[in-house]
Structure formats: C-alpha cells, structure tokens
Short mmCIF file of C-alpha atoms in Angstrom, two decimals:
data_model
loop_
_atom_site.label_atom_id
_atom_site.label_comp_id
_atom_site.label_asym_id
_atom_site.label_seq_id
_atom_site.Cartn_x
_atom_site.Cartn_y
_atom_site.Cartn_z
CA MET A 1 -83.34 4.74 -10.14
CA PHE A 2 -81.28 5.54 -6.66
CA THR A 3 -81.28 2.74 -4.07
CA LYS A 4 -80.92 3.81 -0.62
CA VAL A 5 -81.76 7.01 0.71
CA LEU A 6 -81.54 8.90 4.39
CA VAL A 7 -84.65 11.40 5.45
CA ALA A 8 -84.35 13.98 7.87
CA GLU A 9 -87.86 15.29 9.19
CA ASP A 10 -88.62 16.11 12.72
CA TYR A 11 -92.74 15.79 11.04
CA GLU A 12 -93.28 12.58 12.11
CA ILE A 13 -96.56 12.79 9.87
CA ALA A 14 -94.38 14.74 6.71
CA ASN A 15 -91.62 11.94 7.37
CA GLN A 16 -94.74 9.20 6.73
CA GLY A 17 -95.20 11.09 4.05
CA ILE A 18 -91.51 11.63 2.38
CA VAL A 19 -90.98 8.06 2.86
CA LYS A 20 -94.76 7.09 0.88
CA VAL A 21 -94.37 8.99 -2.25
CA LEU A 22 -90.72 7.45 -2.13
CA ASN A 23 -92.31 4.39 -2.05
CA ASP A 24 -95.23 4.23 -4.30
CA GLU A 25 -93.90 6.93 -6.43
CA VAL A 26 -90.81 6.67 -7.24
CA GLY A 27 -89.71 2.35 -6.64
CA ILE A 28 -87.70 2.77 -3.31
CA LEU A 29 -87.45 0.79 -0.87
CA ASP A 30 -84.43 1.00 0.89
CA ILE A 31 -84.99 4.46 2.84
CA LYS A 32 -83.68 5.82 6.95
CA GLU A 33 -85.62 8.01 9.37
CA ALA A 34 -84.29 10.78 10.98
CA LYS A 35 -85.80 12.68 13.15
CA TYR A 36 -83.01 14.67 13.77
CA CYS A 37 -80.00 15.87 12.38
CA ASP A 38 -77.32 14.48 15.30
CA ASP A 39 -79.25 10.55 14.87
CA ALA A 40 -79.45 10.89 10.69
CA TYR A 41 -75.68 12.24 11.46
CA ILE A 42 -74.97 8.91 12.64
CA LYS A 43 -76.74 6.87 11.00
CA PHE A 44 -74.69 8.08 7.37
CA ARG A 45 -71.53 7.91 9.64
CA LYS A 46 -72.72 3.70 10.08
CA ALA A 47 -73.45 3.17 6.90
CA HIS A 48 -70.33 5.66 4.96
CA GLN A 49 -68.48 2.85 7.05
CA SER A 50 -70.57 0.11 6.55
CA GLU A 51 -68.84 0.79 2.41
CA ASP A 52 -73.25 0.61 2.17
CA PRO A 53 -73.24 4.20 1.78
CA PHE A 54 -76.71 6.58 1.38
CA GLU A 55 -76.64 8.26 -2.53
CA LEU A 56 -79.07 10.70 -1.58
CA LEU A 57 -79.66 12.43 1.64
CA ILE A 58 -83.83 14.48 1.50
CA THR A 59 -83.76 17.00 4.69
CA ASP A 60 -85.94 19.32 6.12
CA LEU A 61 -83.39 23.14 7.72
CA SER A 62 -85.59 22.82 9.80
CA PHE A 63 -85.59 21.71 13.67
CA LYS A 64 -87.40 21.41 16.52
CA GLU A 65 -85.51 20.94 19.77
CA ASP A 66 -85.17 18.21 22.02
CA HIS A 67 -84.15 17.13 25.13
CA LYS A 68 -80.98 15.94 24.64
CA VAL A 69 -78.38 17.95 23.64
CA GLN A 70 -78.06 18.54 19.79
CA THR A 71 -74.43 18.80 18.20
CA ARG A 72 -76.00 19.85 14.21
CA THR A 73 -79.26 21.98 15.06
CA SER A 74 -80.42 23.04 11.15
CA GLY A 75 -80.42 20.95 8.41
CA ILE A 76 -77.62 23.46 7.19
CA GLU A 77 -75.06 21.66 9.19
CA LEU A 78 -76.21 18.74 9.20
CA ILE A 79 -75.96 18.70 4.93
CA GLN A 80 -71.79 20.84 5.67
CA ASP A 81 -71.08 17.37 8.50
CA ILE A 82 -71.83 14.67 5.67
CA ARG A 83 -70.71 17.05 2.48
CA LYS A 84 -67.72 16.45 4.61
CA ILE A 85 -67.75 12.30 4.78
CA ASP A 86 -68.72 12.38 1.10
CA PRO A 87 -69.23 15.21 -0.78
CA THR A 88 -70.53 13.52 -3.95
CA ILE A 89 -73.54 12.35 -2.13
CA ASN A 90 -76.71 14.25 -4.22
CA VAL A 91 -78.84 16.09 -1.17
CA ILE A 92 -82.36 18.14 -1.64
CA VAL A 93 -83.28 20.57 0.81
CA TYR A 94 -87.31 19.86 1.53
CA SER A 95 -88.92 23.11 3.27
CA GLN A 96 -91.16 25.53 3.63
CA GLU A 97 -88.96 28.12 3.05
CA SER A 98 -89.62 30.75 -0.28
CA ARG A 99 -87.66 33.22 0.03
CA PRO A 100 -85.66 33.06 -2.59
CA ASP A 101 -82.57 34.93 -1.32
CA LYS A 102 -82.08 31.34 0.74
CA ILE A 103 -83.14 29.07 -1.57
CA ASN A 104 -80.78 30.45 -4.51
CA MET A 105 -78.08 30.96 -1.10
CA LEU A 106 -78.80 27.85 -0.64
CA PHE A 107 -77.37 26.66 -3.99
CA GLN A 108 -74.60 28.29 -4.23
CA LYS A 109 -73.03 28.54 -0.37
CA LEU A 110 -73.98 23.99 -0.22
CA ASP A 111 -74.28 23.05 -3.50
CA ILE A 112 -76.96 21.55 -2.82
CA ASN A 113 -78.96 19.34 -5.94
CA GLY A 114 -82.39 20.44 -6.03
CA TYR A 115 -85.36 21.72 -3.72
CA VAL A 116 -88.78 21.53 -2.61
CA CYS A 117 -91.35 24.03 -1.38
CA LYS A 118 -93.47 22.63 1.52
CA GLY A 119 -97.00 23.11 -0.19
CA GLN A 120 -99.64 22.31 -2.05
CA HIS A 121 -97.61 20.69 -5.03
CA ALA A 122 -95.50 19.70 -2.48
CA ILE A 123 -95.85 15.66 -3.60
CA LYS A 124 -95.20 16.46 -7.62
CA ASP A 125 -92.29 19.10 -7.37
CA LEU A 126 -91.06 16.09 -4.78
CA VAL A 127 -90.59 12.67 -6.93
CA ASN A 128 -89.98 15.42 -9.44
CA CYS A 129 -87.19 16.63 -8.12
CA ILE A 130 -86.02 13.38 -7.08
CA GLN A 131 -85.62 12.17 -10.92
CA GLY A 132 -84.55 14.82 -12.17
CA VAL A 133 -81.57 15.28 -9.76
CA TYR A 134 -80.51 10.99 -10.00
CA LYS A 135 -80.79 12.10 -14.89
CA GLY A 136 -78.04 14.40 -12.97
CA ASP A 137 -80.25 18.12 -13.58
CA ILE A 138 -79.43 20.62 -10.69
CA VAL A 139 -83.01 21.11 -9.57
CA LEU A 140 -84.14 24.97 -8.59
CA PRO A 141 -87.87 25.17 -7.26
CA SER A 142 -90.29 27.31 -8.80
CA GLU A 143 -89.92 29.55 -6.12
CA VAL A 144 -86.29 30.63 -8.05
CA THR A 145 -87.43 31.23 -11.27
CA ASP A 146 -90.61 32.45 -11.23
CA ALA A 147 -89.19 35.12 -9.35
CA ASN A 148 -87.23 37.72 -9.99
CA THR A 149 -83.80 37.59 -11.35
CA ASP A 150 -83.03 40.97 -10.16
CA ASN A 151 -83.60 40.60 -6.58
CA ILE A 152 -81.53 37.68 -6.68
CA ILE A 153 -77.92 37.84 -4.83
CA ASN A 154 -75.31 36.52 -6.18
CA LEU A 155 -72.25 36.37 -4.44
CA ASP A 156 -68.96 34.72 -5.33
CA ASP A 157 -65.84 33.37 -3.12
CA PHE A 158 -65.03 37.24 -1.92
CA ASP A 159 -67.97 38.80 -0.85
CA ILE A 160 -67.95 35.46 1.24
CA MET A 161 -64.60 35.63 2.80
CA LEU A 162 -65.53 39.55 3.39
CA LEU A 163 -68.65 38.73 5.15
CA GLU A 164 -67.38 35.52 7.58
CA GLU A 165 -64.01 38.53 7.82
CA LEU A 166 -67.32 40.73 9.43
CA ALA A 167 -68.73 38.63 11.43
CA LEU A 168 -65.75 37.56 13.49
CA GLY A 169 -65.82 41.58 13.91
CA PHE A 170 -63.62 43.29 11.04
CA THR A 171 -63.37 46.40 10.85
CA LYS A 172 -62.98 47.21 7.21
CA LYS A 173 -59.59 48.69 7.54
CA GLU A 174 -58.41 45.39 9.14
CA ILE A 175 -59.98 43.12 6.60
CA VAL A 176 -57.47 45.39 4.18
CA GLN A 177 -54.60 44.67 6.48
CA LYS A 178 -55.92 41.15 6.68
CA LEU A 179 -55.32 41.00 3.37
CA LYS A 180 -52.19 42.16 2.17
CA LYS A 181 -50.61 40.42 5.58
CA GLN A 182 -52.49 36.55 3.08
CA LYS A 183 -50.75 38.74 0.01
CA ILE A 184 -54.92 38.32 -1.27
CA SER A 185 -56.07 40.51 -3.75
CA PRO A 186 -57.80 42.75 -4.32
CA ASN A 187 -57.14 44.43 -0.73
CA SER A 188 -57.13 47.89 -1.35
CA GLU A 189 -59.36 50.28 0.76
CA SER A 190 -61.36 51.91 -1.80
CA THR A 191 -62.14 48.30 -3.37
CA ILE A 192 -62.61 46.47 0.55
CA ASP A 193 -65.14 49.54 1.08
CA LYS A 194 -67.11 49.09 -2.45
CA ARG A 195 -67.73 45.54 -1.79
CA VAL A 196 -69.14 45.90 1.80
CA SER A 197 -71.32 48.77 0.24
CA LYS A 198 -72.20 47.09 -2.25
CA LEU A 199 -73.32 44.34 0.51
CA PHE A 200 -74.52 46.79 2.33
CA ASP A 201 -76.87 47.60 -0.16
CA ASP A 202 -77.94 43.89 -1.46
CA PHE A 203 -79.28 43.23 2.15
CA LYS A 204 -80.30 46.26 2.23
CA ALA A 205 -78.78 46.32 6.14
CA LYS A 206 -78.22 49.09 8.36
CA ASN A 207 -75.44 47.77 9.59
CA THR A 208 -72.51 45.93 9.74
CA THR A 209 -74.18 44.34 13.50
CA HIS A 210 -77.51 43.99 11.10
CA LEU A 211 -76.10 43.16 7.94
CA VAL A 212 -74.63 39.74 9.58
CA ALA A 213 -78.10 39.55 11.26
CA ILE A 214 -79.64 39.19 7.85
CA VAL A 215 -76.29 37.29 6.38
CA LYS A 216 -77.19 34.14 8.63
CA ASP A 217 -80.21 34.12 8.84
CA LEU A 218 -79.96 33.00 4.71
CA GLY A 219 -77.82 30.12 5.98
CA LEU A 220 -74.29 31.85 4.71
CA LEU A 221 -72.76 31.58 7.39
#
C-alpha cells in the first residue's frame, strides 16, 4: 500500500475526513495536508528534492480564495505542475464535480488514476479507489461508468490542438495556414471545418466564444 500521501483540500472537515479514512481504513500514516494548491506544490517539491517523494496525491478541483495571491488556484493546475516534476505520481481527484463529461476529460487530459465524487458513499468509494489505484487500475466513478457513453465526448490530440488555437483567437482559415506552414496534417480547409463543426455539435456551442468558454469550464484549456 502507499506509504506517503499528500492531501490537497481546503475544507478542514473534508480534510480531516480524508486523513481519518487513510489512517483507519487504509492504514496509511504518513500524510501531509495542504489547504491551498501553492502550499501543496511546495510540500511536494520539497519532498521530491529530499528524495522522499509522495506516492499519491489526493486533490480537490476547486479551492476558495486566500488573502495571499496564489499561483495555482485549482486542482487541475496543481496536478499539471506536480506532474512536471514527477510524471509517475498517482493522482486521485476527490471533488463534488459529478458531470460525466468533465470527469472523463480529466482522465483524458491529465491522465489521472482515479476519481471520487463527494457524496453519500464517498468514504467507501475513496477506500476502493485508493486500493484500485495501488494495484495499478484506473478507477472511474459510477458517474462515468453508469453514464450513457453516447453522451460522453472523446477528444483526440488534434481536437485539443484546434480548441487551443480557437481559444487564442485564431480563425479556421488562420489555423489552416498555420498547420500548412508547420507541415501538420490534416490541414485542408474542409477537414478543419468539419472538425470544428463537430466540436460545436459535441459541446452544443452557439459560437466560438461559447465553445471556448465551455471547454475552459470543463478544464480542457
């Protein structure tokens, strides 16, 4: 079982609950807590530099504002920055977010190992998730496994690239020119138009601004 865990959670009661579960139900004793993402990042970096790294990160997605200016304000940013230091660390997201699309996107974009929705069965789900991740499994919550797969959007790297370019304000024609210049294919106007149109349909977006807003809300950008 994991022996050293970092918990990033800004609500004290939830934080204490996670620690108690790790202690009593899973048998993990070496646990460090952080109420803010920057604090969690600093603790992780220090442990890594001292060659006594954390094996598992359990983090919420949203954090309340602090009186201090925070470099990282979300669990997504925390995961991304920690993974830059240690790409192999196991990550479990523990959040109230229950939308299948957003949860699925976190697995796709951040390559997280497990997800637990806060709720009635959260303690049992968290224990099962930790045990599954330790075994090397990817642990999806019931919110995803029980969802209609036809309604879950799956994006590939090319879709993500298009969304990033649109978010930067480039038009479809400008994206085509950029792809051709960089010799990235497919790069035909018809292909880009079809892919962008599909993104509009998938996310039910009215225009590019709306599409970018939706995608950012889902944590893709």
